[in-house]
Amino acid sequence: HADLENFSGAVIGQDSLRVTLQSFLAELYAEIRSRPACERIKSEGDGFLIFSADSLWLFETAKKIGDHFDQFKLRNPSLLGCLRSVLNRGRVNCIEVVGTKEKDFDGDAIIECKRIDQPMKAYLREQKISGNQIWCVEAFKIDVENRSPHLRFAPLPPIQLDKNYESKSKLFQITVA
């Protein structure tokens, strides 16, 4: 799950920025969707979900999206904030969308991922942490940690998830060293 901070606030009364940002997002989604590892990208207003069986690719994609947003912000002054990304790994149900060949997914791993976003936002604000952030749950860490010696996982304190969602997963910030 990825969410761009202050998307709505940045585009209010800024029609030119809104159109430019929507165009930028459409191009970004098309680029991600064209990758063989991408099972699906699903827009959710100012956030989106990307599905893939390849955890390392998901991390690389989250890094690239953050870089693309930073480049966008450099060329388009606005009140846009940082990009928050949460990566998860778990069993999901694949559902074929009726009347199309598109797949959709649902399941606890998706719900957990989405329930981390708002507490993540609050934690970053409370800790005065700025800049793009990529977090993951323990299942994701276990799946990807041995695939590159340059990945670093910093444990995060326990955080109450949104809507009192119960999760026993530990959270980590992922970086590249």
GROMACS .gro file of C-alpha atoms in nm:
model
  177
    1HIS     CA    1   0.000   0.000   0.000
    2ALA     CA    2   0.129   0.345  -0.085
    3ASP     CA    3  -0.017   0.682   0.006
    4LEU     CA    4   0.095   1.033  -0.085
    5GLU     CA    5   0.070   1.270   0.210
    6ASN     CA    6  -0.152   1.577   0.170
    7PHE     CA    7  -0.268   1.488  -0.181
    8SER     CA    8  -0.613   1.642  -0.124
    9GLY     CA    9  -0.485   1.951   0.055
   10ALA     CA   10  -0.223   2.015  -0.212
   11VAL     CA   11  -0.466   2.015  -0.505
   12ILE     CA   12  -0.756   2.212  -0.354
   13GLY     CA   13  -0.798   2.520  -0.570
   14GLN     CA   14  -0.496   2.414  -0.777
   15ASP     CA   15  -0.660   2.281  -1.094
   16SER     CA   16  -0.339   2.289  -1.296
   17LEU     CA   17  -0.150   2.092  -1.028
   18ARG     CA   18  -0.439   1.844  -0.993
   19VAL     CA   19  -0.441   1.775  -1.368
   20THR     CA   20  -0.061   1.749  -1.380
   21LEU     CA   21  -0.055   1.515  -1.081
   22GLN     CA   22  -0.334   1.295  -1.221
   23SER     CA   23  -0.147   1.268  -1.550
   24PHE     CA   24   0.175   1.186  -1.366
   25LEU     CA   25  -0.005   0.913  -1.165
   26ALA     CA   26  -0.162   0.765  -1.480
   27GLU     CA   27   0.182   0.741  -1.642
   28LEU     CA   28   0.331   0.592  -1.326
   29TYR     CA   29   0.053   0.332  -1.298
   30ALA     CA   30   0.097   0.238  -1.666
   31GLU     CA   31   0.473   0.198  -1.617
   32ILE     CA   32   0.426  -0.026  -1.311
   33ARG     CA   33   0.145  -0.223  -1.475
   34SER     CA   34   0.371  -0.300  -1.775
   35ARG     CA   35   0.625  -0.482  -1.558
   36PRO     CA   36   0.605  -0.864  -1.572
   37ALA     CA   37   0.622  -0.892  -1.192
   38CYS     CA   38   0.312  -0.672  -1.148
   39GLU     CA   39   0.000  -0.880  -1.093
   40ARG     CA   40  -0.223  -0.575  -1.045
   41ILE     CA   41  -0.210  -0.210  -0.947
   42LYS     CA   42  -0.523  -0.074  -0.785
   43SER     CA   43  -0.586   0.298  -0.738
   44GLU     CA   44  -0.761   0.408  -0.420
   45GLY     CA   45  -0.795   0.784  -0.449
   46ASP     CA   46  -0.462   0.925  -0.334
   47GLY     CA   47  -0.332   0.581  -0.246
   48PHE     CA   48  -0.279   0.260  -0.434
   49LEU     CA   49  -0.204  -0.108  -0.392
   50ILE     CA   50   0.043  -0.308  -0.600
   51PHE     CA   51   0.028  -0.687  -0.605
   52SER     CA   52   0.320  -0.915  -0.691
   53ALA     CA   53   0.464  -1.249  -0.584
   54ASP     CA   54   0.813  -1.095  -0.601
   55SER     CA   55   0.888  -0.921  -0.271
   56LEU     CA   56   1.221  -0.775  -0.380
   57TRP     CA   57   1.052  -0.623  -0.688
   58LEU     CA   58   0.785  -0.469  -0.461
   59PHE     CA   59   1.054  -0.305  -0.249
   60GLU     CA   60   1.240  -0.181  -0.558
   61THR     CA   61   0.914  -0.044  -0.694
   62ALA     CA   62   0.833   0.136  -0.368
   63LYS     CA   63   1.180   0.299  -0.381
   64LYS     CA   64   1.130   0.401  -0.746
   65ILE     CA   65   0.784   0.544  -0.677
   66GLY     CA   66   0.928   0.755  -0.394
   67ASP     CA   67   1.203   0.879  -0.627
   68HIS     CA   68   0.948   0.962  -0.899
   69PHE     CA   69   0.735   1.158  -0.650
   70ASP     CA   70   1.041   1.349  -0.532
   71GLN     CA   71   1.121   1.442  -0.894
   72PHE     CA   72   0.759   1.546  -0.947
   73LYS     CA   73   0.772   1.769  -0.637
   74LEU     CA   74   1.095   1.933  -0.755
   75ARG     CA   75   0.933   2.035  -1.084
   76ASN     CA   76   0.588   2.115  -0.938
   77PRO     CA   77   0.601   2.326  -0.621
   78SER     CA   78   0.312   2.231  -0.396
   79LEU     CA   79   0.212   2.125  -0.047
   80LEU     CA   80   0.252   1.755  -0.130
   81GLY     CA   81   0.412   1.556   0.148
   82CYS     CA   82   0.609   1.236   0.156
   83LEU     CA   83   0.519   0.894   0.024
   84ARG     CA   84   0.430   0.629   0.279
   85SER     CA   85   0.464   0.268   0.162
   86VAL     CA   86   0.372  -0.043   0.358
   87LEU     CA   87   0.479  -0.383   0.225
   88ASN     CA   88   0.321  -0.710   0.330
   89ARG     CA   89   0.340  -1.072   0.234
   90GLY     CA   90   0.061  -1.318   0.297
   91ARG     CA   91  -0.211  -1.536   0.161
   92VAL     CA   92  -0.467  -1.351  -0.050
   93ASN     CA   93  -0.766  -1.460  -0.256
   94CYS     CA   94  -0.751  -1.400  -0.629
   95ILE     CA   95  -1.085  -1.297  -0.778
   96GLU     CA   96  -1.149  -1.259  -1.148
   97VAL     CA   97  -1.339  -0.937  -1.214
   98VAL     CA   98  -1.665  -1.032  -1.386
   99GLY     CA   99  -1.673  -0.941  -1.754
  100THR     CA  100  -1.298  -0.876  -1.775
  101LYS     CA  101  -0.974  -1.069  -1.768
  102GLU     CA  102  -0.853  -0.858  -1.476
  103LYS     CA  103  -0.769  -1.007  -1.140
  104ASP     CA  104  -0.843  -0.856  -0.804
  105PHE     CA  105  -0.729  -0.966  -0.462
  106ASP     CA  106  -0.864  -0.966  -0.109
  107GLY     CA  107  -0.755  -1.112   0.221
  108ASP     CA  108  -0.615  -1.040   0.564
  109ALA     CA  109  -0.269  -0.942   0.434
  110ILE     CA  110  -0.427  -0.657   0.237
  111ILE     CA  111  -0.644  -0.541   0.524
  112GLU     CA  112  -0.347  -0.545   0.762
  113CYS     CA  113  -0.138  -0.344   0.516
  114LYS     CA  114  -0.406  -0.077   0.480
  115ARG     CA  115  -0.464  -0.059   0.858
  116ILE     CA  116  -0.098   0.034   0.911
  117ASP     CA  117  -0.111   0.352   0.697
  118GLN     CA  118  -0.289   0.601   0.927
  119PRO     CA  119  -0.100   0.496   1.243
  120MET     CA  120   0.219   0.519   1.034
  121LYS     CA  121   0.124   0.874   0.936
  122ALA     CA  122   0.062   0.966   1.302
  123TYR     CA  123   0.387   0.802   1.417
  124LEU     CA  124   0.592   0.987   1.156
  125ARG     CA  125   0.431   1.318   1.257
  126GLU     CA  126   0.483   1.252   1.632
  127GLN     CA  127   0.847   1.153   1.578
  128LYS     CA  128   0.902   1.446   1.339
  129ILE     CA  129   1.024   1.209   1.066
  130SER     CA  130   1.004   1.348   0.714
  131GLY     CA  131   1.081   1.205   0.375
  132ASN     CA  132   0.956   0.897   0.200
  133GLN     CA  133   0.920   0.594   0.422
  134ILE     CA  134   0.895   0.223   0.345
  135TRP     CA  135   0.774  -0.005   0.620
  136CYS     CA  136   0.705  -0.377   0.615
  137VAL     CA  137   0.558  -0.647   0.833
  138GLU     CA  138   0.764  -0.937   0.963
  139ALA     CA  139   0.637  -1.182   0.697
  140PHE     CA  140   0.767  -0.953   0.424
  141LYS     CA  141   1.102  -0.912   0.602
  142ILE     CA  142   1.143  -1.289   0.632
  143ASP     CA  143   1.063  -1.334   0.263
  144VAL     CA  144   1.311  -1.075   0.133
  145GLU     CA  145   1.589  -1.031   0.390
  146ASN     CA  146   1.824  -1.295   0.243
  147ARG     CA  147   1.783  -1.177  -0.115
  148SER     CA  148   2.020  -0.880  -0.081
  149PRO     CA  149   2.296  -0.809   0.170
  150HIS     CA  150   2.222  -0.437   0.134
  151LEU     CA  151   1.873  -0.440   0.284
  152ARG     CA  152   1.846  -0.301   0.636
  153PHE     CA  153   1.551  -0.354   0.866
  154ALA     CA  154   1.506  -0.120   1.164
  155PRO     CA  155   1.247  -0.250   1.413
  156LEU     CA  156   0.965  -0.012   1.496
  157PRO     CA  157   0.776   0.008   1.826
  158PRO     CA  158   0.439  -0.165   1.852
  159ILE     CA  159   0.171   0.056   1.698
  160GLN     CA  160  -0.206   0.025   1.741
  161LEU     CA  161  -0.343  -0.032   1.392
  162ASP     CA  162  -0.632   0.163   1.242
  163LYS     CA  163  -0.986   0.057   1.333
  164ASN     CA  164  -0.840  -0.152   1.618
  165TYR     CA  165  -0.731  -0.416   1.367
  166GLU     CA  166  -0.556  -0.693   1.557
  167SER     CA  167  -0.216  -0.789   1.428
  168LYS     CA  168   0.068  -0.974   1.591
  169SER     CA  169   0.310  -0.867   1.315
  170LYS     CA  170   0.622  -0.673   1.403
  171LEU     CA  171   0.689  -0.367   1.189
  172PHE     CA  172   1.019  -0.261   1.031
  173GLN     CA  173   1.149   0.032   0.834
  174ILE     CA  174   1.336  -0.093   0.524
  175THR     CA  175   1.631   0.091   0.375
  176VAL     CA  176   1.923   0.013   0.146
  177ALA     CA  177   2.276   0.051   0.283
   0.00000   0.00000   0.00000
